Amino acid sequence: MSTISEKIFSRAAGTEEVKANEFVIANVDYAMAHDGTSILAVRSFREMEIKNVWNPDRIVIPFDHLTPANTDTTAALQHDTREWIKQQNIKNFFDVGEGICHQLLPEKGFTLPGKLVVGADSHTCTYGAFGAFGTGVGATDMSEIFASGKLWFRVPESIKITVRGKLPRHVFAKDLTLKIIGTLGVAGATYKAAEFYGDTIEDLTISGRMTLCNMAIEMGAKAGIVPPDKKTFDYLEGRSVEEYEPLYADEDASYTKQYNFYADELEPQIACPHNVDNVHNISDIPATRIDQAFIGTCTNGRLEDLEAAASILGGEKVAVRTIVVPASREVLLEAVRKGVIETLLEAGVTVGPPGCGPCLGGHMGVIGKDEVCISTANRNFKGRMGTGGSIYLASPATAAASAITGEITNPADI
Ligand SMILES: CC(C)[C@H](C(=O)O)[C@@H](O)C(=O)O
Ligand code: SF4
């Protein structure tokens, strides 16, 4: 009678049947740090005066947050980290332009069902879309993993979220995700593992499941997990770096809470400033002008997202500056091959290099103090994209529709 998380931790800790709330020391299957956090993890690793990392092949480092470097300070720090990566013989290093960590680890086959993947980034929970236990830690914890390959955990309790029905036209995984977070609240799943079930979840594409699991942390969850199925195995075919064994919850697994959602009547959702759980039906939002639209990030920067935007923007012109940042080189290449980028460029969109782009306000689309941005990202905290400004979170289709009119707009109205 175990949940998926209990099973993964039993395997990773090499103990029989660990239960929620037990403390374990787990072997980490893959460890990830990006340019922002590897710098700090390396600093603390050096302070430990340990010579070599535990296993260079199990460490993955994408440079995505401030790439290409925005200042000479950033450039110098990145240079130092690159040197350390070379010296440690870490081959899984993805430099400028390869893409966002949470897109690259799945594409490169590191996020496998039943595995424990820990990242020095809060949205590491994205990997639950593949039936892995993916979770974020701070840079100091990451340096411990670099050194030993292990980390202690309190095995989380689990909640069960079941979604039934068919998402209407113009309503996407992002809208469902916002609905769930709006209902549970930013602390509604604190330190819980959220397992997702139901025909709506089964119908979601891999990309949609990644959007859903990506935002699990926004309701406080330690992980968000979709049980792996044929779609998962098909995606991983030809990508997975090693064998894996999918793990599923037992029928009588114990959940501290169960929630039910219905997709049939859902309309596009908007998370209004300045909290991710300030979620409303788009029809309840008063006329709101925008200055910028941003489509990208580890939440919504995949091919399917760019296609959804292009299907709205095709033959139209944007009324406000509109920035599209593909989540990875693979996404960008596919979007070029399929003519999606051409459609976006013709509509007046600015396309940036794969990476986080302006998501956390570092560069390439920071907003002014009184400006309003509609964004497909996962956070709308005050100051997230600049010292001031307001951020409305939405799906790529809603962001694209709003870019055309210059105010928050339901894609059904275009
Ligand atoms: C910079 C990094 C530590 C941070 C995170 O952990 O999430 C960033 O990716 C974010 O989205 O705010
Ligand atoms: S795209 Fe945004 S949310 Fe995702 S890892 Fe980068 S900064 Fe964080």
Coordinates of C-alpha atoms and ligand atoms in Angstrom, one line a residue:
M1 CA 0.0 0.0 0.0
S2 CA 2.5 2.6 -1.2
T3 CA 2.3 5.8 -3.2
I4 CA 4.6 6.4 -6.1
S5 CA 6.9 8.6 -3.9
E6 CA 7.2 6.0 -1.2
K7 CA 8.2 3.4 -3.9
I8 CA 10.7 5.7 -5.4
F9 CA 12.3 6.5 -2.1
S10 CA 12.3 2.9 -1.1
R11 CA 14.3 2.1 -4.2
A12 CA 16.6 5.2 -3.9
A13 CA 17.3 4.5 -0.2
G14 CA 17.8 0.8 -0.7
T15 CA 15.3 0.1 2.1
E16 CA 12.2 -2.0 2.0
E17 CA 8.9 -0.1 2.0
V18 CA 9.7 3.3 3.4
K19 CA 6.6 5.2 4.5
A20 CA 5.6 8.9 4.4
N21 CA 7.3 11.0 7.1
E22 CA 10.2 8.6 7.5
F23 CA 13.7 10.1 7.1
V24 CA 15.9 8.5 4.5
I25 CA 19.3 9.0 3.0
A26 CA 18.6 8.5 -0.7
N27 CA 21.0 7.9 -3.6
V28 CA 20.3 10.5 -6.2
D29 CA 20.1 9.2 -9.8
Y30 CA 20.7 12.5 -11.5
A31 CA 21.7 15.9 -10.1
M32 CA 21.2 19.2 -12.0
A33 CA 22.4 22.7 -11.4
H34 CA 22.2 25.6 -13.9
D35 CA 24.4 28.7 -14.4
G36 CA 22.6 30.5 -11.6
T37 CA 23.0 27.8 -8.9
S38 CA 26.0 25.9 -10.1
I39 CA 28.1 28.9 -9.3
L40 CA 27.0 28.7 -5.7
A41 CA 27.2 24.9 -5.5
V42 CA 30.7 24.9 -6.8
R43 CA 31.7 27.6 -4.3
S44 CA 30.4 25.4 -1.4
F45 CA 31.9 22.3 -3.0
R46 CA 35.3 23.9 -3.0
E47 CA 34.9 24.9 0.6
M48 CA 34.5 21.2 1.5
E49 CA 38.0 20.6 0.0
I50 CA 36.8 17.4 -1.7
K51 CA 38.7 16.9 -4.9
N52 CA 36.3 15.1 -7.2
V53 CA 32.6 14.9 -7.6
W54 CA 31.0 11.5 -6.8
N55 CA 30.1 10.7 -10.4
P56 CA 30.5 13.2 -13.3
D57 CA 28.1 11.2 -15.5
R58 CA 25.2 11.7 -13.1
I59 CA 25.6 15.5 -13.0
V60 CA 23.9 17.6 -15.6
I61 CA 24.6 21.3 -15.9
P62 CA 22.7 23.5 -18.4
F63 CA 23.5 27.2 -18.7
D64 CA 20.1 28.8 -19.3
H65 CA 19.2 31.6 -16.9
L66 CA 21.5 34.5 -17.9
T67 CA 22.7 33.3 -21.2
P68 CA 24.3 34.7 -23.3
A69 CA 25.8 36.5 -20.3
N70 CA 24.3 39.9 -19.6
T71 CA 27.1 41.6 -17.7
D72 CA 30.9 41.2 -17.3
T73 CA 30.3 39.9 -13.7
T74 CA 28.0 37.2 -15.0
A75 CA 30.5 36.3 -17.8
A76 CA 33.4 35.9 -15.3
L77 CA 31.3 33.7 -13.0
Q78 CA 30.2 31.6 -15.9
H79 CA 33.8 31.3 -17.1
D80 CA 34.9 30.0 -13.7
T81 CA 32.1 27.5 -13.6
R82 CA 32.9 26.2 -17.1
E83 CA 36.5 25.6 -16.0
W84 CA 35.3 23.6 -13.0
I85 CA 33.0 21.6 -15.2
K86 CA 36.0 20.7 -17.5
Q87 CA 38.2 19.9 -14.6
Q88 CA 35.6 17.6 -13.0
N89 CA 35.1 15.9 -16.4
I90 CA 31.3 16.6 -16.4
K91 CA 30.3 15.7 -20.0
N92 CA 26.6 16.6 -19.6
F93 CA 27.2 20.3 -19.9
F94 CA 24.8 22.3 -22.1
D95 CA 26.1 25.8 -22.8
V96 CA 24.4 29.0 -24.2
G97 CA 21.6 28.4 -26.6
E98 CA 20.9 24.7 -25.8
G99 CA 17.8 25.5 -23.7
I100 CA 16.2 25.6 -20.3
C101 CA 17.3 22.9 -17.8
H102 CA 13.8 21.5 -17.3
Q103 CA 13.4 21.1 -21.1
L104 CA 16.9 19.7 -21.6
L105 CA 16.9 17.0 -19.0
P106 CA 13.8 15.3 -20.5
E107 CA 15.0 15.8 -24.0
K108 CA 18.3 14.3 -23.2
G109 CA 16.7 11.3 -21.4
F110 CA 17.6 11.9 -17.8
T111 CA 14.1 12.2 -16.4
L112 CA 13.1 8.5 -16.2
P113 CA 10.2 6.8 -14.5
G114 CA 11.0 5.6 -11.0
K115 CA 14.2 7.7 -10.7
L116 CA 15.1 10.3 -8.2
V117 CA 16.2 13.5 -9.9
V118 CA 17.3 16.4 -7.8
G119 CA 17.9 19.9 -9.2
A120 CA 19.2 23.2 -7.7
D121 CA 16.1 24.9 -9.1
S122 CA 12.6 25.0 -7.7
H123 CA 10.9 23.8 -10.9
T124 CA 12.7 20.5 -10.9
C125 CA 9.2 19.1 -10.1
T126 CA 8.6 19.2 -13.9
Y127 CA 10.2 15.7 -14.2
G128 CA 7.3 14.2 -12.4
A129 CA 5.6 14.4 -15.9
F130 CA 7.7 11.2 -16.6
G131 CA 6.9 9.4 -13.4
A132 CA 10.2 10.4 -11.8
F133 CA 10.5 12.1 -8.4
G134 CA 11.9 15.4 -9.3
T135 CA 12.5 18.0 -6.6
G136 CA 14.4 21.2 -6.1
V137 CA 17.0 21.9 -3.4
G138 CA 19.3 24.8 -2.6
A139 CA 22.9 25.2 -3.9
T140 CA 24.5 24.0 -0.6
D141 CA 22.5 20.8 -0.6
M142 CA 23.5 20.4 -4.2
S143 CA 27.2 20.6 -3.3
E144 CA 26.6 17.7 -0.8
I145 CA 25.1 15.7 -3.7
F146 CA 28.1 16.7 -5.9
A147 CA 30.3 15.3 -3.2
S148 CA 28.5 12.1 -2.1
G149 CA 25.6 11.4 -4.5
K150 CA 23.3 11.3 -1.5
L151 CA 20.9 13.5 0.3
W152 CA 18.5 13.2 3.2
F153 CA 14.8 13.5 2.8
R154 CA 11.7 13.3 4.8
V155 CA 9.5 11.1 2.5
P156 CA 6.5 13.3 1.6
E157 CA 2.9 12.4 2.2
S158 CA 0.9 12.4 -1.0
I159 CA -2.3 13.9 -2.2
K160 CA -4.4 12.6 -5.1
I161 CA -5.7 15.0 -7.8
T162 CA -8.2 13.5 -10.2
V163 CA -9.3 15.4 -13.4
R164 CA -12.1 14.2 -15.6
G165 CA -13.5 15.4 -18.9
K166 CA -12.4 16.9 -22.1
L167 CA -10.7 20.3 -22.2
P168 CA -12.7 22.7 -24.4
R169 CA -11.2 24.3 -27.5
H170 CA -8.8 27.2 -26.6
V171 CA -8.4 25.7 -23.1
F172 CA -5.1 24.0 -22.4
A173 CA -3.0 22.2 -19.7
K174 CA -1.9 25.7 -18.5
D175 CA -5.5 26.7 -17.8
L176 CA -6.1 23.5 -15.9
T177 CA -2.9 23.9 -13.9
L178 CA -3.8 27.5 -13.0
K179 CA -7.3 26.3 -12.0
I180 CA -5.8 23.7 -9.6
I181 CA -3.4 26.1 -8.1
G182 CA -6.1 28.8 -7.7
T183 CA -8.2 26.2 -5.9
L184 CA -5.6 24.7 -3.6
G185 CA -3.7 28.0 -3.0
V186 CA 0.0 28.7 -2.8
A187 CA 0.4 26.6 0.3
G188 CA -2.3 24.1 -0.4
A189 CA 0.1 21.2 -1.1
T190 CA 3.1 22.2 1.1
Y191 CA 5.7 19.4 1.2
K192 CA 3.2 16.9 -0.3
A193 CA 3.7 14.9 -3.5
A194 CA 0.8 15.5 -5.8
E195 CA -0.2 12.5 -7.9
F196 CA -2.3 13.3 -10.9
Y197 CA -5.0 10.9 -12.2
G198 CA -8.1 10.8 -14.5
D199 CA -8.9 10.7 -18.2
T200 CA -8.0 14.4 -18.7
I201 CA -4.5 13.7 -17.4
E202 CA -4.2 10.6 -19.6
D203 CA -5.3 12.7 -22.6
L204 CA -2.7 15.4 -21.9
T205 CA 0.4 15.3 -24.2
I206 CA 3.8 15.0 -22.6
S207 CA 4.2 18.7 -23.1
G208 CA 0.9 19.4 -21.2
R209 CA 1.9 17.0 -18.4
M210 CA 5.2 19.0 -18.1
T211 CA 3.3 22.2 -17.7
L212 CA 1.2 20.7 -15.0
C213 CA 4.0 19.2 -13.0
N214 CA 6.2 22.3 -13.5
M215 CA 3.8 24.3 -11.4
A216 CA 3.4 21.8 -8.6
I217 CA 5.9 23.9 -6.5
E218 CA 3.6 26.9 -6.9
M219 CA 1.1 25.2 -4.5
G220 CA 4.0 24.2 -2.3
A221 CA 4.3 20.6 -3.5
K222 CA 7.6 18.8 -3.1
A223 CA 6.8 16.9 -6.3
G224 CA 4.0 16.5 -8.9
I225 CA 3.8 13.1 -10.5
V226 CA 1.9 11.6 -13.4
P227 CA 2.0 7.8 -13.6
P228 CA 4.0 6.9 -16.7
D229 CA 2.2 5.3 -19.7
K230 CA 2.7 4.6 -23.3
K231 CA 3.1 8.3 -24.2
T232 CA 5.9 8.5 -21.6
F233 CA 7.7 5.4 -22.9
D234 CA 7.3 6.6 -26.6
Y235 CA 8.8 10.0 -25.7
L236 CA 11.7 8.4 -23.9
E237 CA 12.3 5.9 -26.7
G238 CA 15.7 6.7 -28.2
R239 CA 16.4 9.3 -25.5
S240 CA 16.7 7.5 -22.2
V241 CA 20.3 7.4 -20.9
E242 CA 19.7 4.1 -19.0
E243 CA 17.2 1.4 -18.3
Y244 CA 14.3 2.3 -16.0
E245 CA 11.5 0.6 -14.1
P246 CA 8.2 2.5 -13.9
L247 CA 6.7 2.6 -10.4
Y248 CA 3.0 2.9 -9.7
A249 CA 1.0 3.5 -6.6
D250 CA -0.8 0.6 -5.0
E251 CA -4.7 0.6 -5.2
D252 CA -4.9 1.1 -1.4
A253 CA -2.1 3.7 -1.2
S254 CA -2.8 6.3 1.4
Y255 CA -3.4 10.0 0.4
T256 CA -3.8 12.7 3.0
K257 CA -6.3 14.5 0.7
Q258 CA -8.1 13.8 -2.6
Y259 CA -9.3 16.5 -5.0
N260 CA -11.6 16.2 -8.0
F261 CA -11.6 18.6 -11.0
Y262 CA -13.7 18.6 -14.2
A263 CA -12.3 19.9 -17.5
D264 CA -15.5 20.1 -19.6
E265 CA -16.7 23.6 -18.5
L266 CA -13.2 25.1 -17.9
E267 CA -12.5 28.5 -19.6
P268 CA -9.1 30.1 -20.0
Q269 CA -7.7 31.0 -16.7
I270 CA -5.6 34.0 -15.7
A271 CA -3.4 34.4 -12.6
C272 CA -3.6 38.1 -11.7
P273 CA -0.8 40.1 -10.0
H274 CA 1.0 39.4 -7.7
N275 CA 0.3 35.8 -6.7
V276 CA 0.1 32.6 -8.6
D277 CA -3.1 31.5 -6.8
N278 CA -4.9 34.8 -7.7
V279 CA -6.6 32.9 -10.5
H280 CA -9.8 33.9 -12.3
N281 CA -11.9 32.9 -15.3
I282 CA -10.9 35.1 -18.2
S283 CA -14.6 36.3 -18.5
D284 CA -14.3 37.8 -15.0
I285 CA -11.3 39.9 -15.8
P286 CA -12.1 43.6 -16.5
A287 CA -10.5 45.2 -19.6
T288 CA -6.8 45.2 -18.9
R289 CA -4.3 46.8 -21.3
I290 CA -0.9 45.2 -21.7
D291 CA 2.5 46.5 -22.7
Q292 CA 4.2 43.2 -23.4
A293 CA 3.5 39.6 -24.1
F294 CA 6.0 36.9 -23.3
I295 CA 5.6 33.3 -24.6
G296 CA 8.3 30.8 -23.4
T297 CA 9.8 29.3 -20.2
C298 CA 10.0 25.8 -18.8
T299 CA 6.2 26.1 -18.3
N300 CA 5.2 26.9 -21.8
G301 CA 8.1 27.2 -24.2
R302 CA 7.6 23.9 -26.1
L303 CA 6.7 23.3 -29.7
E304 CA 3.1 22.7 -28.9
D305 CA 3.0 26.1 -27.1
L306 CA 4.6 27.9 -30.0
E307 CA 2.2 26.2 -32.4
A308 CA -0.7 27.3 -30.2
A309 CA 0.5 30.9 -30.4
A310 CA 1.2 30.7 -34.1
S311 CA -2.3 29.4 -34.8
I312 CA -3.7 32.5 -33.2
L313 CA -1.1 34.9 -34.6
G314 CA -1.1 33.6 -38.2
G315 CA -2.1 36.4 -40.6
E316 CA -2.5 38.9 -37.7
K317 CA -0.2 41.6 -36.3
V318 CA 0.8 42.1 -32.7
A319 CA -0.2 45.4 -31.1
V320 CA 2.4 45.3 -28.3
R321 CA 6.0 44.0 -28.1
T322 CA 5.8 40.3 -28.1
I323 CA 8.7 38.1 -27.1
V324 CA 8.9 34.4 -27.9
V325 CA 11.7 32.3 -26.4
P326 CA 11.8 28.6 -27.4
A327 CA 12.6 26.3 -24.5
S328 CA 15.4 24.5 -26.3
R329 CA 17.4 24.2 -29.5
E330 CA 15.3 21.1 -30.4
V331 CA 12.1 23.1 -29.9
L332 CA 13.5 26.0 -32.0
L333 CA 14.7 23.7 -34.8
E334 CA 11.3 22.0 -35.0
A335 CA 9.5 25.3 -35.0
V336 CA 11.7 26.5 -37.8
R337 CA 11.2 23.3 -39.8
K338 CA 7.4 23.5 -39.3
G339 CA 7.2 27.2 -40.4
V340 CA 6.0 28.2 -36.9
I341 CA 8.8 30.7 -36.5
E342 CA 8.1 32.3 -39.9
T343 CA 4.4 32.8 -38.8
L344 CA 5.5 34.4 -35.6
L345 CA 8.0 36.7 -37.2
E346 CA 5.5 37.8 -39.8
A347 CA 3.1 38.7 -37.0
G348 CA 5.8 41.0 -35.6
V349 CA 7.1 38.8 -32.8
T350 CA 10.7 39.0 -31.5
V351 CA 12.3 35.6 -31.1
G352 CA 15.0 35.2 -28.5
P353 CA 17.6 32.4 -28.1
P354 CA 16.6 29.3 -26.2
G355 CA 16.8 29.7 -22.4
C356 CA 14.8 31.3 -19.6
G357 CA 14.7 34.7 -21.4
P358 CA 13.0 37.4 -19.3
C359 CA 11.2 35.0 -17.1
L360 CA 12.9 36.1 -13.9
G361 CA 13.7 39.6 -15.0
G362 CA 17.4 39.2 -15.6
H363 CA 17.5 40.4 -19.3
M364 CA 15.8 40.3 -22.7
G365 CA 12.5 41.7 -21.8
V366 CA 12.5 43.3 -18.3
I367 CA 9.4 45.4 -17.8
G368 CA 9.2 49.0 -16.6
K369 CA 7.8 50.0 -13.3
D370 CA 4.2 50.7 -14.4
E371 CA 4.1 48.2 -17.2
V372 CA 1.9 45.2 -17.6
C373 CA 3.1 41.9 -19.1
I374 CA 1.0 38.8 -20.0
S375 CA 3.3 35.9 -19.6
T376 CA 3.2 32.1 -20.0
A377 CA 5.6 31.6 -17.1
N378 CA 4.9 30.1 -13.7
R379 CA 5.4 33.1 -11.4
N380 CA 3.9 36.6 -11.2
F381 CA 5.4 37.8 -7.9
K382 CA 6.0 41.6 -7.6
G383 CA 9.3 42.5 -9.1
R384 CA 9.7 39.2 -10.9
M385 CA 10.3 40.7 -14.3
G386 CA 11.8 44.1 -13.2
T387 CA 11.7 46.3 -10.1
G388 CA 8.0 47.0 -10.6
G389 CA 5.3 46.1 -13.1
S390 CA 2.5 43.6 -13.1
I391 CA 2.4 40.1 -14.5
Y392 CA -0.6 38.2 -15.6
L393 CA -0.1 34.4 -16.2
A394 CA -1.9 32.7 -19.0
S395 CA -1.6 30.0 -21.7
P396 CA 0.3 30.7 -24.9
A397 CA -3.0 31.0 -26.8
T398 CA -4.3 33.6 -24.4
A399 CA -1.0 35.5 -24.5
A400 CA -1.0 35.5 -28.3
A401 CA -4.7 36.7 -28.4
S402 CA -3.8 39.4 -26.0
A403 CA -0.8 40.4 -28.0
I404 CA -3.1 41.1 -31.0
T405 CA -5.6 43.3 -29.2
G406 CA -3.2 44.9 -26.7
E407 CA -5.4 43.8 -23.8
I408 CA -6.2 40.6 -22.0
T409 CA -8.2 38.6 -24.5
N410 CA -9.8 35.2 -24.7
P411 CA -8.4 33.3 -27.7
A412 CA -11.9 32.2 -28.6
D413 CA -12.6 35.9 -29.4
I414 CA -9.9 36.1 -32.1
Ligands
LIG1 C1 17.3 31.0 -10.2 C2 16.6 29.8 -9.6 C3 17.2 29.5 -8.3 C4 15.1 30.0 -9.6 C5 14.4 28.8 -9.1 O1 14.8 28.0 -8.2 O2 13.2 28.6 -9.4 C6 14.5 30.3 -11.0 O3 14.7 29.3 -11.9 C7 13.1 30.8 -10.9 O4 12.3 30.3 -11.7 O5 12.8 31.6 -10.0
SF4_2 S1 12.2 29.4 -17.3 FE1 11.8 30.7 -15.5 S2 10.8 29.3 -14.1 FE2 11.9 28.0 -15.6 S3 13.9 27.6 -14.7 FE3 14.1 29.5 -16.0 S4 13.8 31.2 -14.6 FE4 13.0 29.4 -13.6

